[in-house]
Short mmCIF file of C-alpha atoms in Angstrom, two decimals:
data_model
loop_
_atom_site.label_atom_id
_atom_site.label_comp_id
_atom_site.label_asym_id
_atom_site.label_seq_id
_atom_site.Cartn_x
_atom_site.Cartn_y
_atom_site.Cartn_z
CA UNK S 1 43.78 53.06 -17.27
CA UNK S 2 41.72 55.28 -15.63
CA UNK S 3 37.76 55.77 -15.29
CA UNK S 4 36.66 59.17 -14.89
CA UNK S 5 32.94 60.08 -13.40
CA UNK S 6 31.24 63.35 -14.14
CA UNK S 7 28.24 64.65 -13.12
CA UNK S 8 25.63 66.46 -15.25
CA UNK S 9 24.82 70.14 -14.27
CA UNK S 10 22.30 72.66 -14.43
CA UNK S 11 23.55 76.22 -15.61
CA UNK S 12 22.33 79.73 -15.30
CA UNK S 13 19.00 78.61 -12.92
CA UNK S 14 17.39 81.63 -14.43
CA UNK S 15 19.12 85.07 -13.22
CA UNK S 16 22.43 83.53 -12.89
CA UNK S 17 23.64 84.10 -16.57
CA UNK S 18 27.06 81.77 -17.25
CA UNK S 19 27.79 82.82 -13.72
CA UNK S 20 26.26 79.83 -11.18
CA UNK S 21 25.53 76.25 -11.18
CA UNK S 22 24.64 73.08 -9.48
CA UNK S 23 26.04 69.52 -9.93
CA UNK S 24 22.83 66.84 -10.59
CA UNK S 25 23.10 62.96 -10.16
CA UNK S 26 23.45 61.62 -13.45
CA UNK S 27 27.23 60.98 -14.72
CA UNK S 28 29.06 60.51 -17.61
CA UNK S 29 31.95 57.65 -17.28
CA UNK S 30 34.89 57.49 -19.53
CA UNK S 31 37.60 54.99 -19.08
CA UNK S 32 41.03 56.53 -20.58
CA UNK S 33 44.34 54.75 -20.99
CA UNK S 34 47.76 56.12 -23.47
CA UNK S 35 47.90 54.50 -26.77
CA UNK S 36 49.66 54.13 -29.83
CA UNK S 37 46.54 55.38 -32.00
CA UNK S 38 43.59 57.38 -31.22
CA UNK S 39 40.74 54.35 -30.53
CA UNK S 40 37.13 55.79 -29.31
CA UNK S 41 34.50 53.83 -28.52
CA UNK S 42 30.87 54.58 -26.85
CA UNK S 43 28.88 51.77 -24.62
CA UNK S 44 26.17 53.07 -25.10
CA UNK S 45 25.62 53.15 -29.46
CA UNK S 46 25.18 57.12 -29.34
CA UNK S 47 27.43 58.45 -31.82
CA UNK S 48 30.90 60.24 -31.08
CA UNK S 49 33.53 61.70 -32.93
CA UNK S 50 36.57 58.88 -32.82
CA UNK S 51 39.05 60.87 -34.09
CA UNK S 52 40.87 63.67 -33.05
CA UNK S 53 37.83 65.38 -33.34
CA UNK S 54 36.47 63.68 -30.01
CA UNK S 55 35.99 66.75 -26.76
CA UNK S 56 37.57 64.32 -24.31
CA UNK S 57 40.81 63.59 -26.57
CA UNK S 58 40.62 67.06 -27.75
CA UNK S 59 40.66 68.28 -23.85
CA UNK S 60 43.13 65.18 -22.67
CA UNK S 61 45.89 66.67 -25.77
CA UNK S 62 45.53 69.93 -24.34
CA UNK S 63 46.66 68.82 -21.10
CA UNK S 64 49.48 67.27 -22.69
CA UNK S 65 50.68 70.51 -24.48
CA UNK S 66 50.12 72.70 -21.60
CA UNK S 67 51.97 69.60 -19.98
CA UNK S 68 54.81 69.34 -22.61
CA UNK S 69 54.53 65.89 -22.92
CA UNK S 70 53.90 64.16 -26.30
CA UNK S 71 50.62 62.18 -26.99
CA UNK S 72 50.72 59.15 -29.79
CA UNK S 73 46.99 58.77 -28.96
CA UNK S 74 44.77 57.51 -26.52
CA UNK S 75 41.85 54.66 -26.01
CA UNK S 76 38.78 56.16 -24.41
CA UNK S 77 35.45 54.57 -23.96
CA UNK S 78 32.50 56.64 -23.42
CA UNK S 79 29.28 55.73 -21.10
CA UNK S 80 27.61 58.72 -21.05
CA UNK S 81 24.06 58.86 -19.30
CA UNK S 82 24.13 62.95 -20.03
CA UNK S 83 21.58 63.85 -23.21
CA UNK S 84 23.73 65.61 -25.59
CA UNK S 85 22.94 69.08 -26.73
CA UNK S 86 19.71 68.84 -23.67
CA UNK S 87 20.82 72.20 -21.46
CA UNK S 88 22.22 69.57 -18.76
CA UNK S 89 26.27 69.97 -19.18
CA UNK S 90 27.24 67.01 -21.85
CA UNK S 91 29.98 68.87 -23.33
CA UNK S 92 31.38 70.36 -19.84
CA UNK S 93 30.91 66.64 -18.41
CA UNK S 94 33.63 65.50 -21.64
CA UNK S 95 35.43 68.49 -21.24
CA UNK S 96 36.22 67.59 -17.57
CA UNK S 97 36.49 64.22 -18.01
CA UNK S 98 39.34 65.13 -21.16
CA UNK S 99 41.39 67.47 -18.55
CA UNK S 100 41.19 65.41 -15.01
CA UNK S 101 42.00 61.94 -16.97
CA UNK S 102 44.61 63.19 -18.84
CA UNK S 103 46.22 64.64 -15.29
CA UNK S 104 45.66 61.63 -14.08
CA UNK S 105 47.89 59.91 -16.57
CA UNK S 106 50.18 62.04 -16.33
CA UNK S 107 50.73 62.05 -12.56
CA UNK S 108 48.86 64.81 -11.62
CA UNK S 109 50.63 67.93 -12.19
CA UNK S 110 47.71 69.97 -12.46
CA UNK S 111 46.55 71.09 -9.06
CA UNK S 112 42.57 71.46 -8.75
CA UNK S 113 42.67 74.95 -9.32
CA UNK S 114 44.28 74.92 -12.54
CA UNK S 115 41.81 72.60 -13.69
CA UNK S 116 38.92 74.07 -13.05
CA UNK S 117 40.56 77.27 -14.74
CA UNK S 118 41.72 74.77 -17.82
CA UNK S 119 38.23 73.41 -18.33
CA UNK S 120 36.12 77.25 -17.66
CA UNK S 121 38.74 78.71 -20.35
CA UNK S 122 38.20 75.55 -22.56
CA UNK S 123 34.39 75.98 -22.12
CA UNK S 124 34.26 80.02 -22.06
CA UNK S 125 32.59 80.07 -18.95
CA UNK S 126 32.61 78.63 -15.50
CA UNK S 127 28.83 78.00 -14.62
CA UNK S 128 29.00 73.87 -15.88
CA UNK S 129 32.32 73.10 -15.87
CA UNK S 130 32.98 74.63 -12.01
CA UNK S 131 30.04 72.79 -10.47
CA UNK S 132 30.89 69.67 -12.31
CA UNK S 133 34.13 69.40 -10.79
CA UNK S 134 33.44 70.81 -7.43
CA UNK S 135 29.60 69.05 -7.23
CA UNK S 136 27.26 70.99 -5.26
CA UNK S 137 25.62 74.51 -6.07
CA UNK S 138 28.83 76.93 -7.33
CA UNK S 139 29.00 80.81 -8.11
CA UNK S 140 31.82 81.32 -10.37
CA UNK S 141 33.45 83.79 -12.69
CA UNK S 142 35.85 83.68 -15.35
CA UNK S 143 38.49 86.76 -15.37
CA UNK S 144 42.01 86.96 -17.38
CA UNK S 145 42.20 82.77 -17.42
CA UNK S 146 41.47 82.39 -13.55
CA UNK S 147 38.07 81.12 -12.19
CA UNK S 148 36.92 82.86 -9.02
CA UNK S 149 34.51 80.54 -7.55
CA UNK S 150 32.36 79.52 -4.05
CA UNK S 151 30.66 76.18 -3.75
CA UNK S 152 28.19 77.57 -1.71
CA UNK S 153 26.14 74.69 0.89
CA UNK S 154 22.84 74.88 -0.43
CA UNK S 155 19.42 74.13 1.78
CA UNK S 156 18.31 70.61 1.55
CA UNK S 157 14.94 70.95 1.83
CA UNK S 158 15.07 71.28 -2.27
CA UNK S 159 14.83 68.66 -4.71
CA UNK S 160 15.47 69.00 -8.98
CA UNK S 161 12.23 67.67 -11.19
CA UNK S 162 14.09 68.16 -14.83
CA UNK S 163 11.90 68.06 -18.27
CA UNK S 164 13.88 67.00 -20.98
CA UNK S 165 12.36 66.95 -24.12
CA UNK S 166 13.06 64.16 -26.94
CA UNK S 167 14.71 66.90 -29.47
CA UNK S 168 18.29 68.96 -29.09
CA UNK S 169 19.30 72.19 -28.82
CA UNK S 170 22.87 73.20 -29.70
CA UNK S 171 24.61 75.96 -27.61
CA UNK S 172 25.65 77.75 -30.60
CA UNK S 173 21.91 78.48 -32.11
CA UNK S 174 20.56 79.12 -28.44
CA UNK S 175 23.59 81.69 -28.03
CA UNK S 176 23.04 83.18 -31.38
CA UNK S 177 19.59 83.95 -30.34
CA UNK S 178 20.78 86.55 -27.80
CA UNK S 179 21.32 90.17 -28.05
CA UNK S 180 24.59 91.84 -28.76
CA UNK S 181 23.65 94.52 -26.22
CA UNK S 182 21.01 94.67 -23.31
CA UNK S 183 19.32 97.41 -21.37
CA UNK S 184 20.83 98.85 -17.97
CA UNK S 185 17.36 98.35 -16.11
CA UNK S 186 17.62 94.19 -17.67
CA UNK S 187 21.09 94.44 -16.17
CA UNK S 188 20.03 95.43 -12.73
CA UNK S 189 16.98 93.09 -13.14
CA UNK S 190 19.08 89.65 -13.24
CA UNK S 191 22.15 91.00 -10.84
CA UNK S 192 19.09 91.41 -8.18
CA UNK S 193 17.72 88.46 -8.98
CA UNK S 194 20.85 86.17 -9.20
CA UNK S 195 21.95 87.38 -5.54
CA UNK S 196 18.24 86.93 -4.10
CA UNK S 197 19.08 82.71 -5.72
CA UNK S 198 22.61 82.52 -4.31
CA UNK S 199 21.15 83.73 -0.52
CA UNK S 200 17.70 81.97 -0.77
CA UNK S 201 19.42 78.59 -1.61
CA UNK S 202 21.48 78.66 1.03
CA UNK S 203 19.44 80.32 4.00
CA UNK S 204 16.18 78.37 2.92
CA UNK S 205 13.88 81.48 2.22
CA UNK S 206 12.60 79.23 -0.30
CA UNK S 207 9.52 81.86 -0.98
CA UNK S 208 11.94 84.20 -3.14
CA UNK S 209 12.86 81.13 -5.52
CA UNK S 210 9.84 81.94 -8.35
CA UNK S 211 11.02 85.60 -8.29
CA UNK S 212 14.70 84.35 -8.01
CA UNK S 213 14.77 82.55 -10.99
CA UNK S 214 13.27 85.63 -13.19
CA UNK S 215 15.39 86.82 -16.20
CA UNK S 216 15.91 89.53 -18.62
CA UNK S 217 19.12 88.29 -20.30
CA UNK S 218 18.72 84.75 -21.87
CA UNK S 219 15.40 83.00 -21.20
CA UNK S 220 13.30 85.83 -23.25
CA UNK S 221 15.24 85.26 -25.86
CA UNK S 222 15.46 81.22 -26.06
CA UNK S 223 11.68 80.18 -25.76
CA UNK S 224 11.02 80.99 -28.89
CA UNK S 225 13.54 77.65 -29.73
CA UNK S 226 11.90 75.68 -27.45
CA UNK S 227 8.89 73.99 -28.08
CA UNK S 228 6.81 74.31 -25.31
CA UNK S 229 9.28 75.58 -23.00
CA UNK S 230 7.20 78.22 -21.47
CA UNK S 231 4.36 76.44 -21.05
CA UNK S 232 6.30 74.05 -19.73
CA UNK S 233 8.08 75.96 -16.99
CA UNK S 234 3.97 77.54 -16.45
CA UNK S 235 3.21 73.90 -15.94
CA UNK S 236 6.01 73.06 -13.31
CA UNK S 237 5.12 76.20 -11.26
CA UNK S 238 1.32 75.11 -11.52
CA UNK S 239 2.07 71.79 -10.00
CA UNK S 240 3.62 73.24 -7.55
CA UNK S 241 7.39 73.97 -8.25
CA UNK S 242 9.05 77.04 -5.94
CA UNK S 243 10.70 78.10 -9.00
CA UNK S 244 11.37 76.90 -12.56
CA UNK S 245 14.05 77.63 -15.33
CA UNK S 246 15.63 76.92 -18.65
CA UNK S 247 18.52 74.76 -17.63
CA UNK S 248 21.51 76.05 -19.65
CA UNK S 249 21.34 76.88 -22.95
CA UNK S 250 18.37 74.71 -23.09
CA UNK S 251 15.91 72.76 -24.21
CA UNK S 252 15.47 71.15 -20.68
CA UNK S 253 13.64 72.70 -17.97
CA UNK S 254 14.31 72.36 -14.38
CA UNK S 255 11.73 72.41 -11.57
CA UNK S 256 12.75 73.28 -7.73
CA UNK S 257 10.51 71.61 -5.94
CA UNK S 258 10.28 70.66 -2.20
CA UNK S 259 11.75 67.49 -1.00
CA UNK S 260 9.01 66.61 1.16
CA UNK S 261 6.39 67.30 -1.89
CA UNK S 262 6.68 62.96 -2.54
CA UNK S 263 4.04 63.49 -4.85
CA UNK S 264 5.38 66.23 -7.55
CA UNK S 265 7.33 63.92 -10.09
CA UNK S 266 4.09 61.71 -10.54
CA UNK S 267 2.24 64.73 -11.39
CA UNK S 268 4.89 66.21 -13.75
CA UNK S 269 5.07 62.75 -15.44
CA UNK S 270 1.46 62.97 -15.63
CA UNK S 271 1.38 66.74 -17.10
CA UNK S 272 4.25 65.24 -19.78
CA UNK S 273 1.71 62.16 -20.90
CA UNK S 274 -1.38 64.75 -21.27
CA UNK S 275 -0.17 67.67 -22.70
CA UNK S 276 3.55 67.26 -23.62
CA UNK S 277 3.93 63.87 -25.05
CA UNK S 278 7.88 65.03 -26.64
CA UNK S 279 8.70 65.60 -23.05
CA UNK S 280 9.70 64.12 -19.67
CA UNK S 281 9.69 64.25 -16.24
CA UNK S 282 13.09 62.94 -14.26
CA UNK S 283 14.10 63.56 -10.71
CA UNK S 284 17.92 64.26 -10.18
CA UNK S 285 19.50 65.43 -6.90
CA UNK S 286 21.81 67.72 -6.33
CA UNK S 287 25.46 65.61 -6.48
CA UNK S 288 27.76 66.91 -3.61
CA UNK S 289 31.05 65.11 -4.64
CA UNK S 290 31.02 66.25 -8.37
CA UNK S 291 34.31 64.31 -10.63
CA UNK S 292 36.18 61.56 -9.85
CA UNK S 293 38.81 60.01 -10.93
CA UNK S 294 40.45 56.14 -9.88
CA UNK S 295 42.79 53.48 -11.43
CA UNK S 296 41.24 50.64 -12.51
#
C-alpha cells in the first residue's frame, strides 16, 4: 500500500488566469493498494463516488493504460481535509493523488515530468495540478500535452488568510459564466498584471500586490455566483490585506496579508461573525514540498 499526501492550492491569484499557482498547507491523504475489486472508502463521512466513477481510480487506471498494465481494481481510502467544489484544488489534489499512487505501484515508470504533464492534460490546465505537485508558488503552461513550468521562490514576508464560505461552487457553472471572446485592451490588462504578481512575489515589492491581483478575464464575470464575494475581497483589503482574489474557480477568497500583521486572522474571523455569518476565516501557508508519496 501506499499513502499519498497532497496539498490544496490556490489558482489564478487574480491576473494569472489557469496560468500560476501556489501550494497551501492543508492536504488530502489517500492510502492506495491493487485489488481484486474496486473498494472506496472516505474517513472522513463526505461522500465519494466508489465506483469506477471515483477521480483517484479514474486517474490511477489511466496510469495503468498509458502504463499497459492491466488493473482488476484497487482499494483506496480517502482523508481529504480539501472542501470540495471551494476554489482550493480538491479535484487536482485527487487527480494527483490518482497519477503519483498509481506510479508508485507500479514502480515508478513515470518520471516527474510526465506526471505533472499527465495530471495538467487530465485537468486541462496546469495552474492546480503543477503547484500541487511541485508545492510552492508555480507559473505554468500547458502546450501540445507538455507543461512548461517555474516554481518560482516566493518572498516570505507573505502569509494566506482564505474565506471559505459554507456553500459550493462547481468549476463547470463558474467556467460557463465566462465569455467566449474578450477584448484586446482586457488581454493586455491581466498579461501586465500577472507579470507585475510573478516579480512582486518573488522580489518583495509587496506594494504592487492590490494592483497585481486586478483582472479583466474571470473575476468580473464570477461574482455575480458568489455571494458576497466582492464584498468580501473589499473586506480583506479593508482589514488590511496587500491584495485579495477569487481563489480558483471560486467561491473562496484568498487574502495576502503580511506575516508579521499577528493580528489580521482575528479580525477577518471577526468581519466573518458580523457581517458574513456563511463564511470563514482560515490561515494556510504556503506548502514548499507539495505531494508525497511512501510505503506504508
Amino acid at each position: 500500500m501506499v499513502r499519498v499526501t497532497v496539498p490544496a492550492t490556490s489558482a489564478n491569484m487574480g491576473s494569472g488566469y489557469d496560468s500560476i499557482g501556489i501550494a497551501l498547507e492543508l492536504y488530502n491523504v489517500i492510502d492506495l493498494e491493487e485489488s481484486d475489486r474496486i473498494d472506496i472508502s472516505d474517513k472522513n463521512g463526505q461522500f465519494v463516488p466508489k465506483d469506477a466513477r471515483n477521480l483517484i481510480y479514474q486517474c490511477a487506471k489511466r496510469v495503468y493504460d498509458e502504463c499497459g498494465k492491466p488493473l482488476s481494481g484497487l482499494r483506496i481510502v480517502e482523508d481529504c481535509a480539501i472542501p470540495q467544489t471551494r476554489g482550493l484544488g480538491s479535484s487536482s489534489a485527487c487527480t494527483v493523488a490518482g497519477i503519483l499512487g498509481a506510479n508508485a505501484l507500479l514502480g515508478d515508470p513515470l518520471d516527474r515530468q510526465a506526471v505533472i504533464d499527465l495530471a495538467a492534460t487530465i485537468e486541462g490546465h496546469p495552474d492546480n495540478s503543477t503547484p500541487a505537485i511541485l508545492g510552492g508558488f508555480c507559473v505554468a503552461l500547458l502546450e501540445n500535452g507538455h507543461v512548461h513550468q517555474v516554481r518560482v521562490p516566493m518572498h516570505s514576508a507573505i502569509d494566506f488568510i482564505v474565506f471559505i464560505p459554507d456553500f459550493k461552487l462547481s468549476t463547470e457553472k463558474a467556467r460557463a459564466a465566462l465569455p467566449k471572446t474578450i477584448a484586446h485592451h482586457d488581454a493586455v490588462y491581466n498579461l501586465a498584471r500577472a507579470a507585475l504578481l510573478a516579480g512582486s512575489l518573488t522580489t518583495g515589492q509587496l506594494e504592487n500586490l492590490d494592483v497585481a491581483t486586478g483582472d479583466c478575464l474571470h473575476q468580473p464575470y464570477r461574482f455575480g455566483l458568489i455571494e458576497n464575494g466582492e464584498d468580501v475581497v473589499r473586506g480583506a483589503k479593508e482589514l488590511g490585506a496587500l491584495g485579495a482574489y477569487i481563489s480558483g474557480a471560486g467561491p473562496s477568497i484568498v487574502a495576502m496579508v503580511y506575516k508579521g500583521d499577528r493580528d489580521y486572522l482575528s479580525r477577518a474571523q471577526a468581519m466573518c461573525a458580523e457581517k458574513y455569518p456563511h463564511w470563514k476565516a482560515v490561515q494556510l501557508r504556503c506548502d514548499e514540498v507539495g505531494a508525497t508519496v511512501k510505503r506504508i
